Amino acid sequence: MIKAILIFNNHGKPRLSKFYQPYSEDTQQQIIRETFHLVSKRDENVCNFLEGGLLIGGSDNKLIYRHYATLYFVFCVDSSESELGILDLIQRWFFHSLEHVGNSVVTVFPLWLSQIFEEEGVLSMHKVFVETLDKCFENVCELDLIFHVDKVHNILAEMVMGGMVLETNMNEIVTQIDAQNKLEKSETFIFQSPRQDR
Amino acid sequence: MALKMVKGSIDRMFDKNLQDLVRGIRNHKEDEAKYISQCIDEIKQELKQDNIAVKANAVCKLTYLQMLGYDISWAAFNIIEVMSASKFTFKRIGYLAASQCFHEGTDVIMLTTNQIRKDLSSPSQYDTGVALTGLSCFVTPDLARDLANDIMTLMSHTKPYIRKKAVLIMYKVFLKYPESLRPAFPRLKEKLEDPDPGVQSAAVNVICELARRNPKNYLSLAPLFFKLMTSSTNNWVLIKIIKLFGALTPLEPRLGKKLIEPLTNLIHSTSAMSLLYECVNTVIAVLISLSSGMPNHSASIQLCVQKLRILIEDSDQNLKYLGLLAMSKILRTHPKSVQAHKDLVLQCLDDKDESIRLRALDLLYGMVSKKNLMEIVKKLMTHVDKAEGTTYRDELLTKIIDICSQSNYQHITNFEWYISILVELTRLEGTRHGHLIAAQMLDVAIRVKAIRRFAVAQMSALLDSAHLVASSPQRSGICEVLYAAAWICGEFSEHLQEPQQTLEAMLRPKVTTLPGHIQAVYVQNVVKLYAAILQQKEQAADASAAQEVTQLLVERLPQFVQSADLEVQERASCILQLVKHVQKLQAKDVPVAEEVSSLFAGELNPVAPKAQKKVPIPEGLDLDAWINEPLSDSESEDEKPKAMFQDEEQRHTKPRAPEADEQELARRREARRQEQANNPFYIKSSPSPQKRYQDAPGVEHIPVVQIDLSVPLKVPGMPLSDQYVKLEEERRHRQRLEKDKRKKKKRERERRGTRRHSSLHTESDEDIAPAQRVDIITEEMPENALPSDEDDKDPNDPYRALDIDLDKPLADSEKLPVQKHRNAETSKSPEKEDVPLVEKKSKKPRKKEKKHKEKEREKKKKEVEKGEDLDFWLSTTPPPATPAPEELEVNTTVTVLKEEQEEPRGEEQDADEDREQDLEKKPSKHKKKKHKKDKEERPKDKRKSKKKVPPTDEEAAEPVENGTLDEEPLPPMSSYTLLAENSYIKMTYDVQGSLQKDSQVTVSVVLENQSDSFLKSMELNVLDSLNARLARPEGSSVHDGVPVPFQLPPGISNEAQFVFTIQSIVMAQKLKGTLSFIAKNDEGSTHEKLDFKLHFTCTSYLVTTPCYSDAFAKLLESGDLSMSSIKVDGISMSFHNLLAKICFHHHFSVVERVDSCASMYSRSIQGHHVCLLVKKGEKSVSVDGKCSDPTLLSNLLEEMKETLATC
């Protein structure tokens, strides 16, 4: 089970939080702070697993995170999840979030690239890729996320549901998201026009 | 103009969307809180507006603020409003907000039930999807109970997008409402083989999650998962399955054997590291579970270790980390294989990544041996010096202690060295683990007698050294070691070289800055020292020196008397008085040493922490027996404690009641023993390692080489553990030389080898004899202690509720609550997969008692069968060759249920009819009647009713029904009738129509194997008439049979369904058919045939449909219906039962009932309305019918007449 998914920036500001267990707002903020504290003091080029988030569930839990440019993507999972599998998932989610929040820069990442990551053997290659990404996008992707949290949430909802991984096939996720966006657009057209008349 | 302004402001307000909010917050960095509170005010205004778009926008912003830590629970109701918007755009916003902030405590959450239900059944898949996603985050026990059935229906939705979400959310439903697990499980299991990979993956996910908590209940699924493992190509699914097998193998070692080969193949073939890693992990789990039995798996271990080494050597830190993690699992059972890679692990200790260093430390724990302990610890000590962060340093410290103390200090050959290490560790400032070091010091000093002299010397040095006392106690936990030092010096003061010096050290004023509990120990041990000194001085006849010591105490103790700590104060004042008394005696030249020492005479032995728990119950004491018999049965529960209390008081005065006779006593004892055996919390008397250790020959009998040490026992100042390493090497070298000379003593040494029953030792290990007489005292246990290491399960574990036996047939009490307005069943075409569910529903609660015994019997039979299935699968080697067992698994469930149904049929000789809906309608009718009035006022109660009525339309209101008040039990009914039978097989069948597919009926045929042969290749064929045709697979001709999709082992039955297309339904008709099959037994196989006649009655074309009295009246008034009537005499049955029978066998529903008159309605699959008016007179019943087709009506009435004639 995935206990929580967090995105925060280099200063610990939350950019997205999804808790699959109920916590009060205060506790949530505390967890984000604690997690940030744990993750941020780690060097680059160390492993992406971390034991002992004290606030979320005991010893069975692990933090699995990735650091892209200015953002930390953190999954708090228990032992039933595959560490490498989740890492891979974060990777894909990140790219598709970017692709879908609709920044032009994002077209730089064609779908085929992320498909390469589905064959995970290529971890070193992806490292190179992430480094390039870091250089190119500094602030860009963070701003994208900030202004489109809801969209990132929607992508996440197609990927993880109630703490369990729902779909790992990105093409399928993209199809569903596109269809939903289309549906939304058709509705927007209807409800926005009367407002303009008012 | 004014209007324009208003419009403008509204627009502006509305225009502040999420992006604006975010931008605003970013622009107000200094006064963010103020800005946000402003925004919240605006949002509150927006929420007051009627425009749903404005509301949705506001809720969207609130969701963002929630992430920043603002409580938005006050807007819960508005969120629900947005959730119930008709537009997907808003709905999604609403559900997202709800999923972020709703939880079990949200009071308005109960208002969502109907909205969610509506969304679940929405025609738009995305409405359904978004509702499922939202629900997965905030499902409560109430929601789970009320919606379980709706979600279960969605599991068979046509769209895989919905199916996978519905499957996944079931896990959450199970957690909140464990009762739903058993009814839902058959369908969940089916989804494992769903054609859509996403749905399959979701099902695997859910079952893995369930099985992880309660693996034993899912063992029977192993064959199915095995099949998936060998067939699936989805890495994610494979990983989950392989992880699941890891959890199952410890329960069934044979499964492990079967797994090794395919897993090894995967390890060799896969390129995905994640899969490789999980395979290795599961192979390790298998090897652990097999470690006792199979000798022949060294190749697998080698493969694992070799792959892990590759991972650890990889430059990717993640792989390195995981490799080490997995390696530590192998270590537990196969330490030798891992020890070969010591170099690699030590190398990892230097890694810059702390996580990796910690993992390497874990590994080291298992890699130490007598030979390398000193070397490894030395290396760790250098790391301790280097480590900057206190957390890592503390981790190192605990690891060092763990490594050294493991398995009763088995790797330590030189305890002086160990004490030195401990003393060196005390130099760590600011560690949290001072108490750990202290505990080790105490333990070693108490249990290793030979080391006491050395330990005492070291401890007195510690007491003397200022740095520990000086370090501020608040900041540092290291002063804890003084507790141990003081105690050791006091308790073993006879070994002290300079007791007086130590005594003075302990009485220094600085001591009073230590924590209270340490001071208390100081005070107590000061007296012990004092006693020792007195003795010493008196023996030396040095009276003045003795008096000096007394004087010192009298002077210094008052500083403790003033302590703020109660215990210190108490002890100090006690002792001060004692010493003053001694002083007086000393003044009179009375020898006192003897008496003072006698205060502390005797040895303190270590007591095991669990000793108290393990005191055995003395023979003859029965804790469960009543001391006084309970007063009476009527005594209420609340009074009991009081009564017990009285009993206790009486016990002292009252002589014990005369013993019950021997037999009774023996019986009770036996019963109790039984109970204990079944009680997991009771400590059982199985031998544990500890016990064995005690039984082993005493340590004293073991010959230990005495060697002159070149190290002086008294080390001035702080010892350096390093020097021991060198010394140890020299010693070992000498020992080796000596050993050659002493071949004669070899036999004795072998004895020592066996005592240490240590599989972990390398051969050379045994050659290393301890430097000291290692006299390790085991901790004391009560005599005849019952050793056990049962760890108690956590009673609060939420997953315990899901520990449910899934192989048991479903009981009627287990149906999922179904909402009345919706009928899950009829919305689908009759499918095979519905069978278990339908069966469950048709059970009769009132037959419960009677059926109970049968059920028990069936259950046993079933369990045996299940066991055999798994055994069968596990015993065969090529897995794909035996696909049958999974099938059997399903079949047996069906069989059991079916047989229960068939039983009553014999008694009742009923006609063939559909039984299901009506039958289950009955029991709830009584309930319904009673609550009818409240129900109209509280529509919410409806969902709690278990009643289920098929729908007419979406908007249909509740059918008006008059149930009966009489509680008389209904006779059991079954609609399955005999089709044909011979010595091999028995066929019973039932015909059901469906409103959805007009002109189609489904014939369910139960095939029961009555022979000893295995029946296979069954094929059913009928001679189609002009009017009725069997639906055959595409491409087959009208003369081909339809294969039955299963095989039947002896004694098993299963149900097959066949669809027929009917042209005209107004006439009953018969179809001739044949079942052909191959019967295979020991003597060979034969082709067999069984002819039958399928009878389609007109009733079988009717589908129970509720109708409302107003609609019913309109129908009758319309005048389109033709009329016909019958009358049957000699009816003895009550009207209530009569109606029930008509409802059940003829698929009618009661529209209204007044006294002995009832109106009933039904509808044919082709849409004919059938209305009945049933009147009961004295011993007779008249039925007037109206129907849109006269022929159909008359045929129906004829059939009804037959039924009524038996009443």
mmCIF file of N, CA, C and O in Angstrom, chain B residues 577-632:
data_model
loop_
_atom_site.group_PDB
_atom_site.id
_atom_site.type_symbol
_atom_site.label_atom_id
_atom_site.label_comp_id
_atom_site.label_asym_id
_atom_site.label_seq_id
_atom_site.Cartn_x
_atom_site.Cartn_y
_atom_site.Cartn_z
ATOM 1 N N GLN B 577 21.726 6.733 59.455
ATOM 2 C CA GLN B 577 21.437 6.263 60.818
ATOM 3 C C GLN B 577 22.207 4.998 61.134
ATOM 4 O O GLN B 577 22.785 4.833 62.204
ATOM 5 N N LEU B 578 22.226 4.104 60.145
ATOM 6 C CA LEU B 578 22.947 2.845 60.324
ATOM 7 C C LEU B 578 24.422 3.105 60.620
ATOM 8 O O LEU B 578 25.004 2.551 61.551
ATOM 9 N N VAL B 579 24.992 3.981 59.804
ATOM 10 C CA VAL B 579 26.426 4.250 59.955
ATOM 11 C C VAL B 579 26.698 4.905 61.311
ATOM 12 O O VAL B 579 27.688 4.595 61.970
ATOM 13 N N LYS B 580 25.778 5.783 61.717
ATOM 14 C CA LYS B 580 25.964 6.436 63.018
ATOM 15 C C LYS B 580 25.954 5.411 64.136
ATOM 16 O O LYS B 580 26.727 5.487 65.099
ATOM 17 N N HIS B 581 25.044 4.433 63.973
ATOM 18 C CA HIS B 581 24.978 3.365 64.963
ATOM 19 C C HIS B 581 26.293 2.584 64.996
ATOM 20 O O HIS B 581 26.841 2.298 66.063
ATOM 21 N N VAL B 582 26.792 2.276 63.819
ATOM 22 C CA VAL B 582 28.054 1.552 63.719
ATOM 23 C C VAL B 582 29.167 2.355 64.400
ATOM 24 O O VAL B 582 30.003 1.800 65.109
ATOM 25 N N GLN B 583 29.083 3.659 64.130
ATOM 26 C CA GLN B 583 30.106 4.511 64.713
ATOM 27 C C GLN B 583 30.135 4.372 66.243
ATOM 28 O O GLN B 583 31.199 4.261 66.848
ATOM 29 N N LYS B 584 28.899 4.352 66.813
ATOM 30 C CA LYS B 584 28.821 4.195 68.269
ATOM 31 C C LYS B 584 29.447 2.892 68.717
ATOM 32 O O LYS B 584 30.203 2.833 69.671
ATOM 33 N N LEU B 585 29.102 1.830 68.002
ATOM 34 C CA LEU B 585 29.633 0.516 68.358
ATOM 35 C C LEU B 585 31.148 0.503 68.243
ATOM 36 O O LEU B 585 31.852 -0.041 69.078
ATOM 37 N N GLN B 586 31.616 1.125 67.143
ATOM 38 C CA GLN B 586 33.057 1.159 66.924
ATOM 39 C C GLN B 586 33.752 1.871 68.086
ATOM 40 O O GLN B 586 34.837 1.476 68.508
ATOM 41 N N ALA B 587 33.096 2.891 68.593
ATOM 42 C CA ALA B 587 33.676 3.643 69.706
ATOM 43 C C ALA B 587 33.848 2.744 70.922
ATOM 44 O O ALA B 587 34.751 2.941 71.733
ATOM 45 N N LYS B 588 32.984 1.744 71.031
ATOM 46 C CA LYS B 588 33.098 0.815 72.153
ATOM 47 C C LYS B 588 33.982 -0.377 71.817
ATOM 48 O O LYS B 588 33.961 -1.392 72.514
ATOM 49 N N ASP B 589 34.636 -0.298 70.664
ATOM 50 C CA ASP B 589 35.507 -1.388 70.215
ATOM 51 C C ASP B 589 34.765 -2.697 69.983
ATOM 52 O O ASP B 589 35.304 -3.773 70.186
ATOM 53 N N VAL B 590 33.563 -2.605 69.564
ATOM 54 C CA VAL B 590 32.815 -3.821 69.222
ATOM 55 C C VAL B 590 33.092 -4.142 67.750
ATOM 56 O O VAL B 590 33.014 -3.252 66.906
ATOM 57 N N PRO B 591 33.442 -5.373 67.450
ATOM 58 C CA PRO B 591 33.639 -5.703 66.014
ATOM 59 C C PRO B 591 32.287 -5.696 65.276
ATOM 60 O O PRO B 591 31.358 -6.383 65.678
ATOM 61 N N VAL B 592 32.203 -4.912 64.227
ATOM 62 C CA VAL B 592 30.929 -4.756 63.528
ATOM 63 C C VAL B 592 30.953 -5.288 62.092
ATOM 64 O O VAL B 592 29.915 -5.533 61.490
ATOM 65 N N ALA B 593 32.152 -5.464 61.566
ATOM 66 C CA ALA B 593 32.277 -5.799 60.137
ATOM 67 C C ALA B 593 31.405 -6.978 59.749
ATOM 68 O O ALA B 593 30.721 -6.967 58.711
ATOM 69 N N GLU B 594 31.445 -8.004 60.585
ATOM 70 C CA GLU B 594 30.704 -9.219 60.283
ATOM 71 C C GLU B 594 29.227 -8.921 60.035
ATOM 72 O O GLU B 594 28.633 -9.336 59.045
ATOM 73 N N GLU B 595 28.696 -8.145 60.980
ATOM 74 C CA GLU B 595 27.255 -7.865 60.895
ATOM 75 C C GLU B 595 26.898 -6.982 59.708
ATOM 76 O O GLU B 595 25.898 -7.208 59.026
ATOM 77 N N VAL B 596 27.726 -5.976 59.485
ATOM 78 C CA VAL B 596 27.433 -5.077 58.362
ATOM 79 C C VAL B 596 27.497 -5.837 57.044
ATOM 80 O O VAL B 596 26.646 -5.678 56.168
ATOM 81 N N SER B 597 28.492 -6.700 56.915
ATOM 82 C CA SER B 597 28.619 -7.463 55.670
ATOM 83 C C SER B 597 27.431 -8.389 55.473
ATOM 84 O O SER B 597 27.016 -8.660 54.343
ATOM 85 N N SER B 598 26.894 -8.876 56.594
ATOM 86 C CA SER B 598 25.786 -9.831 56.445
ATOM 87 C C SER B 598 24.565 -9.165 55.809
ATOM 88 O O SER B 598 23.668 -9.837 55.312
ATOM 89 N N LEU B 599 24.575 -7.816 55.810
ATOM 90 C CA LEU B 599 23.483 -7.111 55.115
ATOM 91 C C LEU B 599 23.448 -7.472 53.639
ATOM 92 O O LEU B 599 22.402 -7.477 53.005
ATOM 93 N N PHE B 600 24.629 -7.733 53.109
ATOM 94 C CA PHE B 600 24.699 -7.966 51.660
ATOM 95 C C PHE B 600 25.181 -9.360 51.319
ATOM 96 O O PHE B 600 25.737 -9.592 50.262
ATOM 97 N N ALA B 601 24.969 -10.287 52.243
ATOM 98 C CA ALA B 601 25.431 -11.648 51.991
ATOM 99 C C ALA B 601 24.617 -12.286 50.868
ATOM 100 O O ALA B 601 23.497 -11.883 50.588
ATOM 101 N N GLY B 602 25.229 -13.265 50.301
ATOM 102 C CA GLY B 602 24.504 -14.002 49.245
ATOM 103 C C GLY B 602 24.739 -13.404 47.876
ATOM 104 O O GLY B 602 25.142 -12.246 47.740
ATOM 105 N N GLU B 603 24.506 -14.219 46.876
ATOM 106 C CA GLU B 603 24.782 -13.796 45.507
ATOM 107 C C GLU B 603 23.495 -13.431 44.795
ATOM 108 O O GLU B 603 22.468 -14.070 44.998
ATOM 109 N N LEU B 604 23.583 -12.424 43.982
ATOM 110 C CA LEU B 604 22.419 -12.055 43.164
ATOM 111 C C LEU B 604 22.560 -12.745 41.808
ATOM 112 O O LEU B 604 23.580 -12.593 41.146
ATOM 113 N N ASN B 605 21.544 -13.466 41.446
ATOM 114 C CA ASN B 605 21.602 -14.113 40.137
ATOM 115 C C ASN B 605 20.689 -13.395 39.153
ATOM 116 O O ASN B 605 19.663 -12.859 39.530
ATOM 117 N N PRO B 606 21.084 -13.415 37.914
ATOM 118 C CA PRO B 606 20.237 -12.743 36.921
ATOM 119 C C PRO B 606 18.924 -13.498 36.736
ATOM 120 O O PRO B 606 18.906 -14.726 36.702
ATOM 121 N N VAL B 607 17.851 -12.774 36.625
ATOM 122 C CA VAL B 607 16.539 -13.399 36.409
ATOM 123 C C VAL B 607 16.062 -13.027 35.014
ATOM 124 O O VAL B 607 16.139 -11.871 34.603
ATOM 125 N N ALA B 608 15.594 -14.019 34.308
ATOM 126 C CA ALA B 608 15.124 -13.770 32.942
ATOM 127 C C ALA B 608 13.909 -12.858 32.967
ATOM 128 O O ALA B 608 13.077 -12.945 33.855
ATOM 129 N N PRO B 609 13.816 -11.974 31.985
ATOM 130 C CA PRO B 609 12.702 -11.015 31.991
ATOM 131 C C PRO B 609 11.336 -11.681 31.962
ATOM 132 O O PRO B 609 10.359 -11.128 32.445
ATOM 133 N N LYS B 610 11.262 -12.870 31.367
ATOM 134 C CA LYS B 610 9.954 -13.490 31.236
ATOM 135 C C LYS B 610 9.660 -14.471 32.365
ATOM 136 O O LYS B 610 8.665 -15.185 32.340
ATOM 137 N N ALA B 611 10.572 -14.524 33.346
ATOM 138 C CA ALA B 611 10.475 -15.582 34.350
ATOM 139 C C ALA B 611 9.120 -15.606 35.051
ATOM 140 O O ALA B 611 8.517 -16.664 35.198
ATOM 141 N N GLN B 612 8.659 -14.433 35.439
ATOM 142 C CA GLN B 612 7.427 -14.381 36.204
ATOM 143 C C GLN B 612 6.264 -15.000 35.434
ATOM 144 O O GLN B 612 5.466 -15.771 35.964
ATOM 145 N N LYS B 613 6.244 -14.670 34.135
ATOM 146 C CA LYS B 613 5.159 -15.138 33.280
ATOM 147 C C LYS B 613 5.158 -16.664 33.179
ATOM 148 O O LYS B 613 4.156 -17.285 32.885
ATOM 149 N N LYS B 614 6.323 -17.234 33.378
ATOM 150 C CA LYS B 614 6.451 -18.643 33.045
ATOM 151 C C LYS B 614 6.375 -19.572 34.247
ATOM 152 O O LYS B 614 6.674 -20.746 34.121
ATOM 153 N N VAL B 615 6.027 -19.043 35.368
ATOM 154 C CA VAL B 615 5.873 -19.916 36.517
ATOM 155 C C VAL B 615 4.752 -20.901 36.208
ATOM 156 O O VAL B 615 3.654 -20.495 35.861
ATOM 157 N N PRO B 616 5.035 -22.191 36.251
ATOM 158 C CA PRO B 616 4.000 -23.146 35.869
ATOM 159 C C PRO B 616 2.908 -23.224 36.933
ATOM 160 O O PRO B 616 3.147 -22.966 38.105
ATOM 161 N N ILE B 617 1.736 -23.560 36.488
ATOM 162 C CA ILE B 617 0.631 -23.727 37.428
ATOM 163 C C ILE B 617 0.839 -25.048 38.172
ATOM 164 O O ILE B 617 1.038 -26.085 37.540
ATOM 165 N N PRO B 618 0.830 -25.004 39.490
ATOM 166 C CA PRO B 618 1.078 -26.240 40.247
ATOM 167 C C PRO B 618 0.027 -27.309 39.955
ATOM 168 O O PRO B 618 -1.116 -26.985 39.621
ATOM 169 N N GLU B 619 0.465 -28.513 40.099
ATOM 170 C CA GLU B 619 -0.433 -29.652 39.863
ATOM 171 C C GLU B 619 -1.661 -29.517 40.762
ATOM 172 O O GLU B 619 -1.551 -29.195 41.947
ATOM 173 N N GLY B 620 -2.812 -29.738 40.194
ATOM 174 C CA GLY B 620 -4.013 -29.742 41.012
ATOM 175 C C GLY B 620 -4.682 -28.390 41.136
ATOM 176 O O GLY B 620 -5.827 -28.306 41.561
ATOM 177 N N LEU B 621 -3.981 -27.326 40.763
ATOM 178 C CA LEU B 621 -4.619 -26.011 40.833
ATOM 179 C C LEU B 621 -5.305 -25.744 39.500
ATOM 180 O O LEU B 621 -4.657 -25.696 38.456
ATOM 181 N N ASP B 622 -6.618 -25.622 39.555
ATOM 182 C CA ASP B 622 -7.363 -25.401 38.326
ATOM 183 C C ASP B 622 -7.893 -23.978 38.338
ATOM 184 O O ASP B 622 -8.834 -23.658 39.048
ATOM 185 N N LEU B 623 -7.262 -23.138 37.515
ATOM 186 C CA LEU B 623 -7.633 -21.723 37.546
ATOM 187 C C LEU B 623 -9.008 -21.476 36.944
ATOM 188 O O LEU B 623 -9.620 -20.444 37.174
ATOM 189 N N ASP B 624 -9.476 -22.424 36.138
ATOM 190 C CA ASP B 624 -10.756 -22.212 35.477
ATOM 191 C C ASP B 624 -11.929 -22.706 36.304
ATOM 192 O O ASP B 624 -13.082 -22.396 36.012
ATOM 193 N N ALA B 625 -11.636 -23.505 37.286
ATOM 194 C CA ALA B 625 -12.732 -24.079 38.073
ATOM 195 C C ALA B 625 -13.349 -23.000 38.961
ATOM 196 O O ALA B 625 -12.665 -22.086 39.419
ATOM 197 N N TRP B 626 -14.625 -23.123 39.178
ATOM 198 C CA TRP B 626 -15.300 -22.184 40.066
ATOM 199 C C TRP B 626 -14.855 -22.444 41.489
ATOM 200 O O TRP B 626 -14.728 -23.597 41.905
ATOM 201 N N ILE B 627 -14.639 -21.360 42.179
ATOM 202 C CA ILE B 627 -14.365 -21.538 43.600
ATOM 203 C C ILE B 627 -15.699 -21.729 44.305
ATOM 204 O O ILE B 627 -15.879 -22.628 45.123
ATOM 205 N N ASN B 628 -16.638 -20.913 43.953
ATOM 206 C CA ASN B 628 -18.030 -21.188 44.320
ATOM 207 C C ASN B 628 -18.812 -21.272 43.033
ATOM 208 O O ASN B 628 -18.572 -20.491 42.117
ATOM 209 N N GLU B 629 -19.747 -22.192 42.988
ATOM 210 C CA GLU B 629 -20.543 -22.294 41.773
ATOM 211 C C GLU B 629 -21.283 -20.981 41.574
ATOM 212 O O GLU B 629 -21.655 -20.313 42.541
ATOM 213 N N PRO B 630 -21.480 -20.561 40.322
ATOM 214 C CA PRO B 630 -22.248 -19.339 40.097
ATOM 215 C C PRO B 630 -23.658 -19.478 40.633
ATOM 216 O O PRO B 630 -24.208 -20.592 40.663
ATOM 217 N N LEU B 631 -24.222 -18.359 41.039
ATOM 218 C CA LEU B 631 -25.491 -18.420 41.762
ATOM 219 C C LEU B 631 -26.598 -19.039 40.928
ATOM 220 O O LEU B 631 -27.211 -20.023 41.304
ATOM 221 N N SER B 632 -26.888 -18.427 39.822
ATOM 222 C CA SER B 632 -27.909 -19.008 38.962
ATOM 223 C C SER B 632 -27.706 -18.478 37.557
ATOM 224 O O SER B 632 -26.989 -17.518 37.345
#
